[in-house]
mmCIF file of C-alpha atoms in Angstrom:
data_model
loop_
_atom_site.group_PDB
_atom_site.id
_atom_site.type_symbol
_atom_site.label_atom_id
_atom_site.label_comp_id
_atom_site.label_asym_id
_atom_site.label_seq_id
_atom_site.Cartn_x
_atom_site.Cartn_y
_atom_site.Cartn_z
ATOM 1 C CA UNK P 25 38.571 30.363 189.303
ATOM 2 C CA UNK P 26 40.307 26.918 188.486
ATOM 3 C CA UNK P 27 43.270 26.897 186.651
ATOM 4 C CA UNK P 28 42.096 26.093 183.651
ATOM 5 C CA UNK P 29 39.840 29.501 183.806
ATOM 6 C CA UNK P 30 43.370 31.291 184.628
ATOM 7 C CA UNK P 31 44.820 29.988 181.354
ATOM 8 C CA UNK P 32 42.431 30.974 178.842
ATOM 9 C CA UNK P 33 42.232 34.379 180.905
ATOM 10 C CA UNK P 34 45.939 34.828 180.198
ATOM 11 C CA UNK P 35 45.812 33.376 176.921
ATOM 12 C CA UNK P 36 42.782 35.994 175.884
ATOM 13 C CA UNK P 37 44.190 39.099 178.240
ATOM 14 C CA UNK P 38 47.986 37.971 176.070
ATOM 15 C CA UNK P 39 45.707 38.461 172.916
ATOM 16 C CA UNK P 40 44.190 41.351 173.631
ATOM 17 C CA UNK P 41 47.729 42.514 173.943
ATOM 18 C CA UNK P 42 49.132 41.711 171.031
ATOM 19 C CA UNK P 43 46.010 43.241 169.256
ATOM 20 C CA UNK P 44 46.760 46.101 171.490
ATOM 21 C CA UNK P 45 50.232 46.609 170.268
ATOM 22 C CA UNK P 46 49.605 46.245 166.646
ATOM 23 C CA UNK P 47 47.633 49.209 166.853
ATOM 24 C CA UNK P 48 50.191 50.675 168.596
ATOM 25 C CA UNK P 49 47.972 51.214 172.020
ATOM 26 C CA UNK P 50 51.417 50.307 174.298
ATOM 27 C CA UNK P 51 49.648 52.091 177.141
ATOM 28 C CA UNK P 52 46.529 49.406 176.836
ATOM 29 C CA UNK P 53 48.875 46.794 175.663
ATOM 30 C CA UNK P 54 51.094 46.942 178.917
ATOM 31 C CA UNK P 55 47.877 47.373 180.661
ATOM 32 C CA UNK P 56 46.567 43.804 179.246
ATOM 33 C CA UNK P 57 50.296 42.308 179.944
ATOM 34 C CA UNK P 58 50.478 43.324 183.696
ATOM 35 C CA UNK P 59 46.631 41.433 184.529
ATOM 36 C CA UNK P 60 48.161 38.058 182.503
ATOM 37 C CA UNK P 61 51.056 38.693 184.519
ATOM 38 C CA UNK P 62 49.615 38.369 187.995
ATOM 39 C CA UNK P 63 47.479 35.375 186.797
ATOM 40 C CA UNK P 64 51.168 33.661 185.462
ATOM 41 C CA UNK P 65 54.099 35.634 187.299
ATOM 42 C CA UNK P 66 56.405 32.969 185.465
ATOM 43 C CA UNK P 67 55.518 33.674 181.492
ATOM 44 C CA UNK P 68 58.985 35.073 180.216
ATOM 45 C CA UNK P 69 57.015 36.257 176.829
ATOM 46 C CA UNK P 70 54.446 38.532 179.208
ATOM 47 C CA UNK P 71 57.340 40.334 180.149
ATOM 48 C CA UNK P 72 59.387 40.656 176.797
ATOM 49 C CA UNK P 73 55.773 41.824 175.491
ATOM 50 C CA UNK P 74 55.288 44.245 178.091
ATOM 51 C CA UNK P 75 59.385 45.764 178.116
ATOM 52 C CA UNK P 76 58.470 46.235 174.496
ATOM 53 C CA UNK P 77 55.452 48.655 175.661
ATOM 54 C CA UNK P 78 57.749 50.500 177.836
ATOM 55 C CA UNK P 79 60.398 51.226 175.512
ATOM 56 C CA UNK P 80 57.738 52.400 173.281
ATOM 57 C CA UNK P 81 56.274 54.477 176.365
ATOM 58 C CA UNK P 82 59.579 55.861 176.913
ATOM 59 C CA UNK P 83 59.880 54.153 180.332
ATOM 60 C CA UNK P 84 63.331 52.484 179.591
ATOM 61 C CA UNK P 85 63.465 51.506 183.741
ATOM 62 C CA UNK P 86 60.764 49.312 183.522
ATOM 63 C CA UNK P 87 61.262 48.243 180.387
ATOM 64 C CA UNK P 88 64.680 47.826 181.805
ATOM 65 C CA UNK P 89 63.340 45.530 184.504
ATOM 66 C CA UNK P 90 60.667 43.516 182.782
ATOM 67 C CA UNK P 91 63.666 42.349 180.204
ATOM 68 C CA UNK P 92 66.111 41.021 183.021
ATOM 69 C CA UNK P 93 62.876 39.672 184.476
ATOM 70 C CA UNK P 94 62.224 37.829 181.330
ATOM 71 C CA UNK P 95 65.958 36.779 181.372
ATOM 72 C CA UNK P 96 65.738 35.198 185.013
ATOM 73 C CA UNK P 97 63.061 33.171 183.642
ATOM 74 C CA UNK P 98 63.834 32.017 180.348
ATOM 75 C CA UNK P 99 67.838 32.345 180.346
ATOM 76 C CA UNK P 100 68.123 30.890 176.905
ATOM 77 C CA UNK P 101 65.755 32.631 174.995
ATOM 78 C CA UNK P 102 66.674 35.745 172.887
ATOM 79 C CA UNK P 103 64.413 38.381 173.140
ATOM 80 C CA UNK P 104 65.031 39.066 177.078
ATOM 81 C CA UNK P 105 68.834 40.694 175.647
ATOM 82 C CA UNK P 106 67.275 41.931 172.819
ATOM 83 C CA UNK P 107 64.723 43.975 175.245
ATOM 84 C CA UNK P 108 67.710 44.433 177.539
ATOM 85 C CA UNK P 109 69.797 46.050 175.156
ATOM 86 C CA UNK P 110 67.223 48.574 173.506
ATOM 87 C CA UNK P 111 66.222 49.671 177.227
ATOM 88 C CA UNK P 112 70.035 50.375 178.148
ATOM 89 C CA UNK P 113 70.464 52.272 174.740
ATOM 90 C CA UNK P 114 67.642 54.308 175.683
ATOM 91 C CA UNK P 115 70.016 55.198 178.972
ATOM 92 C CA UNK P 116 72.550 55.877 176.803
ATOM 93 C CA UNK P 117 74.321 52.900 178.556
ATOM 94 C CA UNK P 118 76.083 51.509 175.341
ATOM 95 C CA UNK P 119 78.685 49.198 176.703
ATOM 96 C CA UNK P 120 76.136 47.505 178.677
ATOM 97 C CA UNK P 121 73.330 47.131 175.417
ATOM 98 C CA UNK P 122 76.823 46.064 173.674
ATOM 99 C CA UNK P 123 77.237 43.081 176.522
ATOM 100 C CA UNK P 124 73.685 42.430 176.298
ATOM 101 C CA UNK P 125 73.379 42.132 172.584
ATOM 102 C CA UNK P 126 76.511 40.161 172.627
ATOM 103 C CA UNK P 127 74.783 37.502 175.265
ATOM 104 C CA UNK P 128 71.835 37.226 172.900
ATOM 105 C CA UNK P 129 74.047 36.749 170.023
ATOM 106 C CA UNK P 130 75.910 34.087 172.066
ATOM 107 C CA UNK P 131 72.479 32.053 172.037
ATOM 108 C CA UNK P 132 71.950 32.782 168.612
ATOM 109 C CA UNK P 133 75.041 33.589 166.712
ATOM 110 C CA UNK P 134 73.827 34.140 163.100
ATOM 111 C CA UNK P 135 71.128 36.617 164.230
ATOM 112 C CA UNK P 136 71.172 39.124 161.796
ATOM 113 C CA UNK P 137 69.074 41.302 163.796
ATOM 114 C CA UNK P 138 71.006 41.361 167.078
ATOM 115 C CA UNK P 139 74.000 41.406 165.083
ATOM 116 C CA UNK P 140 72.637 45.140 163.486
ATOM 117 C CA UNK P 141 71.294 45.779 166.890
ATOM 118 C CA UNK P 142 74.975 45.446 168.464
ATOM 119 C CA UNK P 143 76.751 47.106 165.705
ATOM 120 C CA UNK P 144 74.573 50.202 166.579
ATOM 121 C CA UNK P 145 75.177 50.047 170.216
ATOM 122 C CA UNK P 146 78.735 49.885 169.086
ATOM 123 C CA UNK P 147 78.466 52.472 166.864
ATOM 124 C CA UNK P 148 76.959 55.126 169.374
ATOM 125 C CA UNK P 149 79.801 54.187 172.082
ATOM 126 C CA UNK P 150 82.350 54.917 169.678
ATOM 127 C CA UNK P 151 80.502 57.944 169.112
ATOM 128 C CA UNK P 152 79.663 59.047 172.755
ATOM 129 C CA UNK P 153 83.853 58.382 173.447
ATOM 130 C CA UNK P 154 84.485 61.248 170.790
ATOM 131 C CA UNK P 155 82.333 63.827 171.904
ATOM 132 C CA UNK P 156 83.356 62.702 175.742
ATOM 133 C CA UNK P 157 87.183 63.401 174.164
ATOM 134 C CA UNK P 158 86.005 66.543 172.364
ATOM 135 C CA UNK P 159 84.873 67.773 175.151
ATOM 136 C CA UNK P 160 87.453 66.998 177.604
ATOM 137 C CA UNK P 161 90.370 68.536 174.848
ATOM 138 C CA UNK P 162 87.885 71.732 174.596
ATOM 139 C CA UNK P 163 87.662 72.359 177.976
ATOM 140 C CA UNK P 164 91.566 71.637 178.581
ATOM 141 C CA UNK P 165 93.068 75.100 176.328
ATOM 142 C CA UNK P 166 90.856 76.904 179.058
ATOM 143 C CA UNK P 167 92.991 75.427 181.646
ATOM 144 C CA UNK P 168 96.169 75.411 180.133
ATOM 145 C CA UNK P 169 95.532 79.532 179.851
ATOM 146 C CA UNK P 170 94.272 80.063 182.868
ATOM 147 C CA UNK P 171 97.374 77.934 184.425
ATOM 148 C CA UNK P 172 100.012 80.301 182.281
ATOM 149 C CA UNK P 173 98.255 83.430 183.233
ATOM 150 C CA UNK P 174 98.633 82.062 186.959
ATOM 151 C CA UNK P 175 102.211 81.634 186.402
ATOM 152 C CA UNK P 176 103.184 85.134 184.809
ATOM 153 C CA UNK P 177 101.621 86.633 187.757
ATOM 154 C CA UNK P 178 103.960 84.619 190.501
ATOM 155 C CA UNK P 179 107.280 85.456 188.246
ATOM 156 C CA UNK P 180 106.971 89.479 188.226
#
């Protein structure tokens, strides 16, 4: 195959993608995305189209890795945080989706959408602190008790 042949193979394996996708296929989807990515291993929107898959999939690691893939190659474009940030809120890793959102937003700062995006990543790690606090005050009266029944014991 010349190179020519590679490009409308990518361009027609991207499409059959994105068809993919709107049906909501994400297993065929990422399936199509992977082939177009070993014809073009440098195509930043392969990857952002394929993290998208896996966070649909539930596979947030590769999802994870496709979006800092798509960042290495294509620093300046949104979408890689945006990917980023919805694979590390699927770890539960808010401060990090909260830096990531925030370095999309830096490239675009009147993105409405990243701007919701980080407001909910900052919204679940003010709620994750509470219940970590909750739980850490809960778990401290059982202490405390066991401590003063410890003590009453040593002063008879």
């Amino acid at each position: 195959m010349d190179e020519q042949d590679d490009k409308n193979t990518k361009a027609e394996l991207k499409l059959c993608g994105d068809i993919a996708v709107k049906r909501k296929n994400y297993r065929g989807a990422s399936a199509f995305y992977s082939e177009a990515i070993e014809l073009d291993p440098s195509d930043a929107t392969l990857y952002a189209n394929r993290s998208l898959c896996y966070l649909q999939m539930t596979e947030a690691g590769k999802a994870l890795r496709d979006a800092n893939t798509c960042i290495k190659l294509r620093p300046e474009w949104l979408k890689g945080y945006y990917r980023k940030g919805a694979a590390l809120m699927s770890f539960k890793e808010y401060k990090e989706a909260c830096d990531a959102f925030e370095a999309g937003l830096k490239l675009d700062p009147g993105n409405t959408e990243m701007e919701k995006v980080l407001q909910e990543a900052v919204e679940a790690m003010k709620k994750d602190d509470m219940a970590k606090k909750r739980e850490n005050a809960s778990s401290h009266p059982a202490r405390e008790k066991q401590a003063r029944k410890g003590r009453g014991r040593n002063t008879r």
